[in-house]
CSV table of C-alpha atoms in Angstrom, one decimal:
chain,number,residue,atom,x,y,z
A,10,MET,CA,0.0,0.0,0.0
A,11,LYS,CA,1.0,3.6,-0.5
A,12,ILE,CA,0.6,5.9,2.5
A,13,ILE,CA,0.6,9.6,3.2
A,14,ILE,CA,1.9,10.6,6.7
A,15,THR,CA,1.8,14.1,8.2
A,16,GLY,CA,3.7,15.3,11.3
A,17,VAL,CA,6.9,13.3,10.7
A,18,THR,CA,9.0,15.9,12.4
A,19,GLY,CA,7.1,15.3,15.6
A,20,MET,CA,7.4,12.4,17.9
A,21,VAL,CA,4.2,10.5,16.9
A,22,GLY,CA,4.6,11.0,13.2
A,23,GLU,CA,8.2,10.1,13.2
A,24,GLY,CA,7.5,6.8,15.1
A,25,VAL,CA,4.7,5.9,12.7
A,26,LEU,CA,7.0,6.7,9.8
A,27,LEU,CA,9.7,4.4,11.0
A,28,GLU,CA,7.2,1.6,11.5
A,29,CYS,CA,5.8,2.1,8.0
A,30,LEU,CA,9.2,2.1,6.4
A,31,GLU,CA,9.9,-1.3,8.1
A,32,ASN,CA,6.5,-2.8,7.3
A,33,PRO,CA,6.5,-5.1,4.2
A,34,ASN,CA,2.9,-4.2,3.4
A,35,VAL,CA,3.9,-0.5,2.7
A,36,SER,CA,5.5,0.1,-0.7
A,37,GLU,CA,5.7,3.9,-0.5
A,38,VAL,CA,5.4,6.7,2.1
A,39,LEU,CA,4.8,10.3,1.2
A,40,SER,CA,5.7,12.7,4.1
A,41,VAL,CA,3.7,15.9,3.9
A,42,SER,CA,5.3,18.5,6.2
A,43,ARG,CA,6.4,22.1,6.6
A,44,LYS,CA,10.0,21.1,6.7
A,45,PRO,CA,12.1,18.1,5.6
A,46,SER,CA,12.3,15.0,7.8
A,47,GLY,CA,16.1,14.7,7.5
A,48,ARG,CA,15.6,11.0,6.5
A,49,ILE,CA,16.6,9.3,3.3
A,50,HIS,CA,14.9,6.0,2.4
A,51,PRO,CA,14.1,4.3,-1.0
A,52,ARG,CA,10.4,4.1,-0.1
A,53,LEU,CA,10.2,7.7,1.3
A,54,LYS,CA,9.1,10.7,-0.7
A,55,GLU,CA,8.6,14.2,0.8
A,56,TYR,CA,6.3,17.0,-0.1
A,57,ILE,CA,7.1,20.3,1.6
A,58,VAL,CA,4.0,22.4,2.2
A,59,SER,CA,4.3,25.7,4.1
A,60,ASP,CA,0.6,25.9,5.0
A,61,PHE,CA,-1.8,23.0,4.8
A,62,LEU,CA,-4.8,25.4,4.5
A,63,LYS,CA,-3.5,26.6,1.2
A,64,LEU,CA,-3.5,23.2,-0.4
A,65,ASN,CA,-5.6,22.9,-3.5
A,66,LYS,CA,-8.1,20.1,-3.8
A,67,ASP,CA,-6.8,19.3,-7.2
A,68,ASP,CA,-3.2,18.8,-6.0
A,69,GLU,CA,-1.9,15.8,-7.9
A,70,ASN,CA,1.1,15.4,-5.6
A,71,LEU,CA,-1.4,13.8,-3.2
A,72,LYS,CA,-3.0,11.4,-5.8
A,73,GLY,CA,-2.6,7.6,-5.9
A,74,TYR,CA,-2.5,6.8,-2.2
A,75,ASP,CA,-4.4,4.2,-0.2
A,76,ALA,CA,-4.3,5.7,3.2
A,77,CYS,CA,-3.4,8.8,5.2
A,78,PHE,CA,-2.1,8.8,8.7
A,79,PHE,CA,-2.6,12.3,10.1
A,80,CYS,CA,-0.2,12.6,13.0
A,81,ALA,CA,0.4,16.4,12.9
A,82,GLY,CA,-0.7,18.2,16.0
A,83,ILE,CA,0.1,20.8,18.6
A,84,SER,CA,-0.3,21.2,22.4
A,85,SER,CA,-3.2,23.3,23.6
A,86,VAL,CA,-1.2,24.7,26.5
A,87,GLY,CA,-1.3,28.5,26.5
A,88,MET,CA,-3.5,28.7,23.4
A,89,LYS,CA,-6.8,30.4,22.8
A,90,GLU,CA,-9.6,28.3,21.5
A,91,ASP,CA,-9.8,30.1,18.1
A,92,ASP,CA,-6.1,29.6,17.4
A,93,TYR,CA,-6.2,26.0,18.6
A,94,THR,CA,-9.3,25.3,16.4
A,95,ARG,CA,-7.6,26.8,13.3
A,96,ILE,CA,-4.6,24.5,13.7
A,97,THR,CA,-6.4,21.4,15.0
A,98,TYR,CA,-9.8,21.4,13.3
A,99,ASP,CA,-9.5,23.7,10.2
A,100,THR,CA,-6.2,22.3,9.1
A,101,THR,CA,-7.1,18.7,9.6
A,102,ILE,CA,-10.5,18.9,7.9
A,103,HIS,CA,-9.1,20.8,4.9
A,104,PHE,CA,-6.2,18.3,4.5
A,105,ALA,CA,-8.7,15.4,4.7
A,106,GLN,CA,-10.9,17.0,2.0
A,107,VAL,CA,-8.0,17.5,-0.3
A,108,VAL,CA,-6.7,13.9,0.0
A,109,LEU,CA,-10.2,12.5,-0.3
A,110,ASN,CA,-10.8,14.5,-3.5
A,111,GLN,CA,-7.7,12.8,-5.0
A,112,ASN,CA,-8.2,9.4,-3.5
A,113,PRO,CA,-11.9,8.4,-3.2
A,114,ASP,CA,-11.1,5.0,-1.8
A,115,MET,CA,-8.7,6.2,0.9
A,116,VAL,CA,-8.6,5.2,4.6
A,117,PHE,CA,-8.0,8.1,6.9
A,118,THR,CA,-6.5,7.7,10.4
A,119,TYR,CA,-6.4,10.7,12.7
A,120,VAL,CA,-4.3,10.8,15.9
A,121,SER,CA,-6.7,12.3,18.4
A,122,GLY,CA,-6.2,11.9,22.2
A,123,ALA,CA,-7.3,10.0,25.2
A,124,GLN,CA,-10.5,11.5,26.8
A,125,THR,CA,-11.4,13.4,23.6
A,126,ASP,CA,-15.0,14.8,24.0
A,127,SER,CA,-17.3,13.4,21.3
A,128,THR,CA,-20.2,15.5,22.6
A,129,GLU,CA,-18.2,18.7,21.8
A,130,SER,CA,-19.8,20.3,24.9
A,131,GLY,CA,-17.5,19.5,27.8
A,132,LYS,CA,-15.4,22.0,29.8
A,133,VAL,CA,-12.0,21.0,28.4
A,134,MET,CA,-11.2,23.1,25.3
A,135,TRP,CA,-8.8,20.7,23.5
A,136,ALA,CA,-11.1,17.7,24.0
A,137,ARG,CA,-14.1,19.6,22.5
A,138,VAL,CA,-12.1,20.7,19.5
A,139,LYS,CA,-10.7,17.2,18.9
A,140,GLY,CA,-14.1,15.7,19.4
A,141,ARG,CA,-15.5,18.0,16.7
A,142,THR,CA,-12.7,17.1,14.4
A,143,GLU,CA,-13.3,13.4,14.9
A,144,ASN,CA,-17.1,13.8,14.3
A,145,VAL,CA,-16.6,15.7,11.0
A,146,LEU,CA,-14.0,13.3,9.7
A,147,LYS,CA,-16.4,10.4,10.1
A,148,LYS,CA,-18.9,12.2,7.8
A,149,LEU,CA,-16.6,13.1,5.0
A,150,GLY,CA,-17.0,9.8,3.1
A,151,PHE,CA,-13.7,8.0,3.3
A,152,LYS,CA,-13.6,4.3,2.7
A,153,GLY,CA,-12.7,4.0,6.4
A,154,THR,CA,-12.1,6.6,9.1
A,155,TYR,CA,-10.3,5.7,12.3
A,156,ASN,CA,-9.7,8.1,15.2
A,157,PHE,CA,-6.8,6.9,17.4
A,158,ARG,CA,-7.0,7.9,21.1
A,159,PRO,CA,-3.6,6.9,22.5
A,160,GLY,CA,-2.3,7.8,25.9
A,161,PHE,CA,1.4,7.8,26.7
A,162,MET,CA,3.4,6.7,23.6
A,163,LYS,CA,6.9,5.3,24.0
A,164,PRO,CA,9.2,6.3,21.1
A,165,VAL,CA,10.8,3.5,19.0
A,166,GLU,CA,14.5,3.0,18.5
A,167,GLY,CA,16.1,5.5,16.1
A,168,GLN,CA,13.8,8.4,16.9
A,169,VAL,CA,15.3,11.9,17.1
A,170,HIS,CA,12.2,14.0,17.6
A,171,VAL,CA,11.6,13.4,21.3
A,172,LYS,CA,11.3,16.4,23.7
A,173,TRP,CA,14.0,16.6,26.3
A,174,PHE,CA,11.5,16.9,29.2
A,175,PHE,CA,9.8,13.7,27.9
A,176,LYS,CA,12.9,11.4,28.0
A,177,PRO,CA,13.1,10.9,31.8
A,178,PHE,CA,9.6,9.3,31.8
A,179,ILE,CA,10.1,6.9,28.9
A,180,TRP,CA,11.0,4.0,31.1
A,181,PHE,CA,8.3,4.7,33.7
A,182,PHE,CA,4.9,4.3,32.0
A,183,PRO,CA,5.2,0.9,30.2
A,184,ILE,CA,6.4,-0.7,33.4
A,185,PHE,CA,4.1,0.9,36.0
A,186,LEU,CA,1.1,1.9,33.9
A,187,PRO,CA,0.9,-0.6,31.0
A,188,SER,CA,-2.8,0.0,30.5
A,189,LYS,CA,-2.2,3.7,29.9
A,190,SER,CA,0.7,3.4,27.5
A,191,LEU,CA,1.6,2.2,24.0
A,192,THR,CA,4.7,2.0,21.9
A,193,LEU,CA,4.8,3.9,18.7
A,194,HIS,CA,5.6,0.6,17.1
A,195,GLU,CA,2.1,-0.5,18.2
A,196,VAL,CA,0.5,2.7,17.0
A,197,GLY,CA,2.1,2.5,13.5
A,198,LYS,CA,1.4,-1.2,13.1
A,199,ALA,CA,-2.3,-0.8,14.2
A,200,MET,CA,-2.7,2.0,11.6
A,201,VAL,CA,-1.4,-0.3,8.8
A,202,ASN,CA,-3.6,-3.1,10.0
A,203,ALA,CA,-6.6,-0.8,10.0
A,204,VAL,CA,-6.1,-0.4,6.3
A,205,LEU,CA,-5.5,-4.1,5.7
A,206,LYS,CA,-8.2,-5.6,7.9
A,207,GLY,CA,-10.5,-2.8,9.1
A,208,TYR,CA,-11.8,-2.4,12.6
A,209,PRO,CA,-15.4,-2.5,14.0
A,210,SER,CA,-15.1,0.9,15.7
A,211,SER,CA,-14.1,4.2,14.2
A,212,VAL,CA,-12.8,5.3,17.6
A,213,LEU,CA,-9.9,3.3,19.0
A,214,GLU,CA,-8.9,3.6,22.6
A,215,ILE,CA,-5.6,2.2,24.0
A,216,ARG,CA,-6.9,-1.3,24.3
A,217,ASP,CA,-8.3,-1.2,20.7
A,218,ILE,CA,-4.9,0.0,19.3
A,219,LYS,CA,-3.1,-2.8,21.2
A,220,ASN,CA,-5.5,-5.4,19.8
A,221,LEU,CA,-5.2,-4.1,16.3
A,222,ALA,CA,-1.4,-4.1,16.4
A,223,LYS,CA,-1.3,-7.8,17.1
């Protein structure tokens, strides 16, 4: 399969990219990002886009792909709701519409977050915005739409995009809180398996991601 991945210069996207490049079911990966990944691989192509919101729906650089793993995202800490919505909701939905226009049979996977608010009416701002994003993605008409809600994600070997303040806790979660954590190997493998095998739910919590990765 041929896959588009966003966010490869972040921890989640980089981990998913590394898993996909090692997966025998993946023949090509197109990284769509604001800056180069710094990686060279025979199955990796890169498309540098300064602003996803300016992508044209007829952009043929995004044509001919079976799936999109949307791993781009930003922390809501210190952000106003309007600004967070523009980055988290507007950008994601526009990008989804563009790739769907080029690939009507595509499977779209969105990295959301644990405790995302599907009602869109709770008190937590980021959870409402991500809940709205999930809900709209499900209605766009993809062949399959999967909203991943991972908790703590442990980087895989070879990753460079890991925040310094995150590193001291890497060993802690998988040992003491296994039900609350995943490896990015599991996340990436589950995304590939969602395309190959499907999954009965469009919203995947930690236990679902673990099951699908097997």
